[in-house]
Coordinates of C-alpha atoms and ligand atoms in Angstrom, one line a residue:
M1 CA -39.2 -3.2 24.4
I2 CA -40.8 -2.7 21.4
C3 CA -39.9 -1.2 18.1
L4 CA -41.5 -0.6 15.2
G5 CA -39.8 -0.5 12.0
I6 CA -40.7 1.4 8.1
E7 CA -39.6 0.2 5.1
S8 CA -40.5 2.0 2.4
S9 CA -36.5 2.3 -0.6
A10 CA -38.5 0.8 -3.3
N11 CA -41.0 -0.9 -4.2
D12 CA -42.6 -2.6 -0.6
F13 CA -43.7 -0.7 1.7
S14 CA -43.9 -2.9 4.8
V15 CA -44.4 -2.4 8.7
G16 CA -42.4 -4.8 10.9
I17 CA -43.2 -5.1 14.8
V18 CA -40.0 -7.2 16.9
D19 CA -39.1 -7.3 20.4
S20 CA -36.3 -6.5 22.6
N21 CA -36.0 -10.7 22.8
G22 CA -35.7 -10.9 18.3
H23 CA -39.7 -12.2 18.4
V24 CA -40.7 -10.8 15.4
L25 CA -44.4 -9.9 16.6
S26 CA -46.0 -9.2 13.3
L27 CA -44.6 -7.9 9.2
V28 CA -47.1 -7.1 7.2
T29 CA -45.8 -5.5 3.0
S30 CA -47.6 -4.3 0.0
S31 CA -45.9 -4.0 -2.6
Y32 CA -46.2 -1.8 -6.0
I33 CA -45.6 -3.7 -9.2
P34 CA -44.7 -1.7 -11.9
P35 CA -48.0 -2.0 -14.9
K36 CA -44.9 -2.5 -17.4
G37 CA -40.7 -1.2 -16.9
G38 CA -39.4 -0.8 -14.5
I39 CA -40.3 1.2 -11.2
H40 CA -41.1 4.4 -11.3
P41 CA -40.0 6.4 -8.2
R42 CA -43.1 8.5 -7.9
E43 CA -45.5 5.7 -8.5
A44 CA -43.4 4.2 -5.9
A45 CA -43.9 6.8 -3.0
R46 CA -47.8 7.0 -4.6
H47 CA -48.6 3.8 -3.8
H48 CA -47.2 3.3 0.1
A49 CA -48.6 6.7 0.5
Q50 CA -51.6 5.4 -0.4
S51 CA -51.0 1.7 1.7
A52 CA -49.5 3.0 4.5
P53 CA -52.4 4.0 7.0
T54 CA -53.6 0.1 6.5
I55 CA -50.7 -1.3 6.4
L56 CA -50.1 0.3 9.7
R57 CA -53.5 -0.5 11.4
R58 CA -53.0 -4.2 9.8
A59 CA -49.6 -4.6 11.6
L60 CA -50.5 -3.4 15.1
E61 CA -53.4 -5.8 14.9
E62 CA -51.4 -9.0 14.0
A63 CA -49.0 -8.1 17.2
S64 CA -51.7 -7.1 19.2
I65 CA -50.8 -4.1 20.0
S66 CA -51.3 -0.4 20.5
I67 CA -49.5 2.2 19.5
K68 CA -48.6 2.9 22.6
E69 CA -46.9 -0.2 23.7
V70 CA -44.5 0.8 20.5
D71 CA -40.8 2.0 22.1
V72 CA -39.4 3.3 19.3
I73 CA -40.2 4.0 15.5
A74 CA -37.7 3.1 13.3
F75 CA -37.4 4.0 9.0
T76 CA -35.3 3.7 6.4
Q77 CA -33.5 6.5 6.0
G78 CA -31.3 5.4 2.6
P79 CA -30.1 3.6 0.1
G80 CA -33.2 4.3 -2.4
L81 CA -35.2 5.8 -4.2
G82 CA -36.1 9.4 -2.9
P83 CA -39.9 9.4 -3.2
A84 CA -40.1 6.3 -1.7
L85 CA -38.0 6.7 1.1
R86 CA -39.7 9.9 2.2
T87 CA -43.3 8.8 2.2
G88 CA -42.6 6.0 4.6
A89 CA -39.4 9.0 6.5
T90 CA -42.6 11.1 6.9
V91 CA -44.8 8.5 7.8
A92 CA -42.2 7.7 10.7
R93 CA -41.6 11.6 11.7
T94 CA -45.4 11.6 12.3
L95 CA -45.8 8.7 14.6
A96 CA -42.7 9.6 16.2
A97 CA -43.5 13.6 16.9
Y98 CA -47.1 12.5 17.4
F99 CA -46.8 9.8 20.2
N100 CA -44.2 11.0 21.3
K101 CA -41.7 8.5 20.8
P102 CA -37.9 7.9 20.0
L103 CA -37.1 8.0 16.2
V104 CA -34.5 6.0 14.3
G105 CA -33.4 6.4 11.0
V106 CA -31.8 2.8 9.8
N107 CA -29.5 1.6 7.1
H108 CA -31.6 -0.5 4.7
C109 CA -28.2 -2.6 3.9
V110 CA -27.1 -2.9 7.7
A111 CA -30.8 -3.9 8.5
H112 CA -30.3 -6.9 5.5
V113 CA -27.6 -8.0 7.6
E114 CA -28.7 -8.3 11.1
I115 CA -32.0 -9.6 10.4
G116 CA -30.0 -12.4 8.8
C117 CA -27.5 -13.0 11.5
L118 CA -30.7 -12.8 14.3
L119 CA -32.5 -15.5 12.1
L120 CA -29.4 -18.1 11.5
N121 CA -28.3 -17.6 14.8
M122 CA -24.1 -15.8 12.9
K123 CA -21.7 -13.6 15.0
N124 CA -20.3 -11.9 11.8
P125 CA -20.8 -13.4 8.7
L126 CA -19.2 -12.3 5.0
T127 CA -22.8 -11.1 3.7
V128 CA -23.5 -11.5 -0.3
Y129 CA -26.2 -9.1 -0.1
V130 CA -27.7 -9.5 -4.0
S131 CA -31.7 -7.7 -4.6
G132 CA -33.8 -5.4 -7.5
G133 CA -31.6 -2.6 -5.9
N134 CA -27.8 -3.1 -4.4
S135 CA -25.7 -6.5 -5.0
L136 CA -22.8 -6.4 -2.2
I137 CA -20.0 -8.7 -0.1
T138 CA -19.8 -7.1 3.1
R139 CA -18.8 -7.7 6.5
F140 CA -18.4 -5.7 10.1
E141 CA -14.8 -5.2 10.3
E142 CA -13.6 -2.6 13.2
G143 CA -16.0 -0.4 13.7
F144 CA -17.7 0.0 10.3
F145 CA -19.3 -3.3 8.1
R146 CA -16.4 -3.0 5.6
V147 CA -17.3 -3.6 1.8
Y148 CA -15.2 -6.0 0.3
G149 CA -17.0 -5.9 -3.6
E150 CA -19.9 -4.3 -5.4
T151 CA -21.5 -3.8 -8.1
L152 CA -20.5 -0.8 -10.7
D153 CA -23.6 -0.4 -12.2
I154 CA -26.4 -2.3 -12.1
A155 CA -27.6 -4.8 -9.4
L156 CA -28.3 -8.4 -9.9
G157 CA -31.5 -8.2 -9.5
N158 CA -32.3 -5.3 -11.6
L159 CA -29.9 -7.4 -14.1
L160 CA -33.0 -10.1 -13.9
D161 CA -35.1 -7.8 -14.5
S162 CA -34.4 -5.5 -16.8
F163 CA -33.4 -8.7 -19.2
A164 CA -36.8 -10.5 -17.9
Q165 CA -38.8 -7.1 -19.4
R166 CA -36.7 -6.8 -22.5
A167 CA -37.5 -10.2 -23.6
G168 CA -41.0 -10.4 -22.2
L169 CA -41.5 -12.2 -19.4
P170 CA -42.9 -11.1 -15.7
F171 CA -42.3 -9.0 -13.3
P172 CA -39.8 -9.9 -10.9
G173 CA -37.2 -10.9 -13.6
G174 CA -35.5 -12.9 -11.2
P175 CA -38.0 -16.0 -11.1
A176 CA -39.0 -16.1 -15.2
V177 CA -35.2 -16.5 -15.3
E178 CA -34.4 -18.9 -13.1
R179 CA -37.6 -21.1 -14.4
L180 CA -36.0 -20.9 -18.2
A181 CA -32.6 -21.2 -17.2
K182 CA -33.6 -24.8 -15.3
R183 CA -34.8 -26.1 -18.7
S184 CA -31.6 -25.6 -20.1
Q185 CA -27.9 -26.5 -19.3
R186 CA -26.2 -25.2 -23.0
Y187 CA -23.6 -22.9 -22.1
I188 CA -23.1 -19.7 -24.6
E189 CA -20.0 -17.6 -23.3
L190 CA -21.3 -14.5 -21.8
P191 CA -18.4 -11.4 -21.0
Y192 CA -17.1 -12.1 -17.7
T193 CA -16.8 -8.8 -15.7
V194 CA -14.6 -8.6 -12.3
K195 CA -12.6 -5.5 -11.9
G196 CA -10.6 -6.0 -8.9
M197 CA -13.2 -7.4 -6.1
D198 CA -16.1 -5.1 -8.1
L199 CA -18.6 -6.7 -10.3
S200 CA -20.1 -5.3 -13.9
F201 CA -23.2 -6.3 -15.0
S202 CA -24.0 -4.0 -17.7
G203 CA -21.9 -6.1 -20.4
L204 CA -23.9 -9.1 -19.8
L205 CA -26.9 -7.6 -19.7
T206 CA -26.7 -5.9 -23.5
H207 CA -24.7 -9.7 -24.8
A208 CA -27.5 -11.9 -23.8
L209 CA -30.5 -9.2 -25.1
R210 CA -28.4 -9.4 -28.1
L211 CA -27.9 -13.5 -28.2
L212 CA -31.7 -13.4 -27.8
K213 CA -32.1 -11.0 -31.1
Q214 CA -30.1 -13.9 -32.8
G215 CA -32.2 -16.2 -32.0
V216 CA -30.8 -18.3 -29.8
P217 CA -33.6 -20.4 -27.3
I218 CA -34.8 -18.2 -24.7
E219 CA -33.9 -21.2 -21.9
D220 CA -30.2 -21.3 -22.7
V221 CA -29.7 -17.3 -23.1
C222 CA -31.9 -17.7 -19.4
Y223 CA -29.0 -20.3 -17.9
S224 CA -26.1 -18.4 -19.5
L225 CA -27.0 -15.5 -18.0
Q226 CA -27.4 -17.1 -14.5
E227 CA -23.9 -18.9 -14.5
T228 CA -22.0 -15.8 -15.6
A229 CA -24.2 -13.5 -13.1
F230 CA -23.8 -15.8 -10.4
A231 CA -20.0 -17.3 -11.1
M232 CA -19.3 -14.3 -10.8
V233 CA -20.7 -13.2 -7.4
C234 CA -19.2 -16.2 -6.6
E235 CA -15.4 -15.3 -8.0
V236 CA -15.6 -11.7 -5.2
A237 CA -17.5 -14.0 -2.4
E238 CA -14.6 -16.8 -2.8
R239 CA -11.6 -14.2 -2.1
A240 CA -13.2 -12.2 0.1
L241 CA -13.7 -15.0 2.2
A242 CA -10.3 -16.7 2.5
H243 CA -9.1 -12.9 3.1
T244 CA -11.5 -12.4 6.2
R245 CA -11.1 -16.2 6.9
S246 CA -14.6 -15.9 8.1
D247 CA -16.3 -19.5 9.2
E248 CA -20.2 -18.1 7.9
L249 CA -21.0 -16.9 4.7
M250 CA -24.9 -15.4 4.9
L251 CA -27.0 -14.8 1.2
T252 CA -29.7 -12.0 1.4
G253 CA -31.6 -10.0 -0.8
G254 CA -34.2 -11.1 -3.3
V255 CA -32.1 -12.7 -5.5
A256 CA -31.6 -15.1 -2.8
A257 CA -34.6 -17.5 -3.6
N258 CA -31.9 -18.3 -6.5
Q259 CA -31.3 -22.2 -6.0
R260 CA -28.8 -22.4 -8.3
L261 CA -26.7 -19.1 -6.9
Q262 CA -27.4 -20.7 -3.3
E263 CA -25.4 -24.3 -5.1
M264 CA -23.0 -22.2 -5.8
L265 CA -22.6 -20.4 -2.9
A266 CA -22.6 -23.4 -0.6
A267 CA -20.0 -25.0 -2.2
V268 CA -17.6 -22.5 -2.1
A269 CA -18.5 -22.0 1.7
K270 CA -17.5 -25.8 2.0
E271 CA -14.4 -25.2 0.3
H272 CA -13.6 -23.0 3.1
G273 CA -14.7 -25.0 6.1
A274 CA -17.5 -22.1 6.5
R275 CA -21.3 -22.6 7.7
F276 CA -23.2 -21.4 5.0
G277 CA -26.7 -19.8 5.6
V278 CA -29.8 -18.0 3.2
V279 CA -32.0 -15.8 4.6
D280 CA -35.2 -17.2 4.8
R281 CA -37.3 -15.3 1.7
R282 CA -39.7 -13.1 3.8
F283 CA -37.1 -11.5 5.6
A284 CA -34.0 -11.3 2.2
V285 CA -36.4 -9.0 0.6
D286 CA -37.4 -5.6 1.8
N287 CA -39.1 -6.2 4.9
G288 CA -40.4 -3.6 7.6
A289 CA -38.8 -6.1 11.0
M290 CA -35.2 -5.6 10.0
I291 CA -35.7 -1.9 10.2
A292 CA -37.2 -2.6 13.3
W293 CA -35.0 -5.0 14.2
T294 CA -32.0 -2.7 13.5
G295 CA -33.9 -0.3 15.1
L296 CA -33.5 -1.7 18.1
L297 CA -30.4 -2.6 18.1
A298 CA -29.6 1.2 17.6
Y299 CA -31.5 2.1 20.1
Q300 CA -30.3 0.5 22.6
S301 CA -26.8 1.3 22.6
G302 CA -27.7 5.1 22.8
A303 CA -28.2 6.0 19.1
V304 CA -32.0 8.5 17.9
T305 CA -32.6 10.0 15.3
P306 CA -33.7 13.4 16.1
I307 CA -36.5 14.5 13.9
R308 CA -33.6 17.9 11.7
D309 CA -31.6 15.2 11.2
S310 CA -33.6 12.8 9.8
L311 CA -33.7 13.9 6.2
V312 CA -33.2 10.6 3.5
K313 CA -30.1 9.7 2.3
P314 CA -30.6 8.1 -1.4
R315 CA -26.8 7.0 -1.4
W316 CA -26.2 6.3 2.4
R317 CA -23.6 3.4 1.4
I318 CA -23.3 0.5 4.0
D319 CA -19.1 1.6 5.4
Q320 CA -20.4 5.2 5.9
V321 CA -22.5 3.9 9.5
P322 CA -21.4 4.3 12.3
I323 CA -22.2 0.0 14.0
P324 CA -22.6 1.0 18.3
W325 CA -23.7 -1.8 18.8
R326 CA -21.1 -4.3 17.5
K327 CA -18.2 -4.2 18.9
H328 CA -15.6 -5.8 17.0
A329 CA -15.4 -8.0 15.1
Ligands
AMP1 P1 -35.9 -6.9 -3.3 O1 -35.1 -5.7 -4.1 O2 -34.7 -7.5 -2.3 O3 -37.2 -6.6 -3.3 O4 -35.5 -8.6 -4.2 C1 -36.3 -7.9 -5.6 C2 -35.5 -8.5 -6.5 O5 -35.1 -10.5 -6.5 C3 -35.9 -8.9 -8.1 O6 -35.2 -7.5 -9.0 C4 -36.5 -10.3 -8.6 O7 -36.2 -10.6 -9.4 C5 -35.2 -10.8 -7.4 N1 -35.6 -11.9 -6.9 C6 -36.6 -12.6 -6.8 N2 -37.1 -14.1 -7.0 C7 -36.0 -14.5 -7.5 C8 -35.4 -15.7 -7.9 N3 -35.9 -17.3 -7.7 N4 -34.3 -15.5 -8.8 C9 -33.7 -14.9 -9.1 N5 -33.9 -13.1 -8.5 C10 -35.2 -13.8 -7.9
MG2 MG1 -38.4 -4.7 -3.4

């Protein structure tokens, strides 16, 4: 069985084609890079609409199949930016209706976990998912993914991107901040905000920008920003790991590319005797293959999304999604 997945929740328009053996037949992405500032939802949507025909064609060509050979069409139904999601959903509905294929709406966060499990050969990891738009620590427990901790304001990637933008560094900010942080070892205290099991990054952003204005070298600010934010993530991950006694810890999302974060979480996993895995960059960032794979899992366990139920859900939480293909923890 073959599934074509469309991801369009933020700045990437991506199509992945996956078969039921878990082979990724193709993955093609076009990224919208904002000329300046953050992602404008309508500009992202415009980019997605313009890219869709080419990206679809290339994904089919790369997989060496025709659309007729596709059994299921999956798309990101949420969470994400409304206009961006709607563009991908429209393309998916059109394909499903015109070629008479079943349609499956997929939760973006669930898809990040499922593709990670496939690639890292993990069964039920505690997952740290940190990206431009999401930051959560989750694990499947009794029918649903449970959220053990999450950000109360901005996502970890958004913290790095916003800081970088205001510091005059290129977009996306994460790699730029990481590069500068490697040049410093001088830690300057910044607000460390863990509330219960949840995280807050906005105070950190304000203070880091203040340090910069006060003339603190940018390397030192980047270093301190990373150390503080990542330690917060590690604290919550560690407590969730101790609580769940999970023997697997997975790191995914765009920020997973950060070597310092990898190193810190690897130490947490080691301490608790858990196997640590970082999802390969190509599949850790937003991608259509994860949507295709999760769509396949859902379809094979009987889930379909009729067109009338296919409206996008920009605030669809991971802990609200039924997961019929995972029996029990
Ligand atoms: P995504 O939202 O999954 O598409 O990932 C994009 C996010 O990952 C952006 O916020 C980037 O700044 C962030 N990112 C990418 N590379 C790195 C890195 N090396 N270190 C930290 N953040 C990164
Ligand atoms: Mg993205």
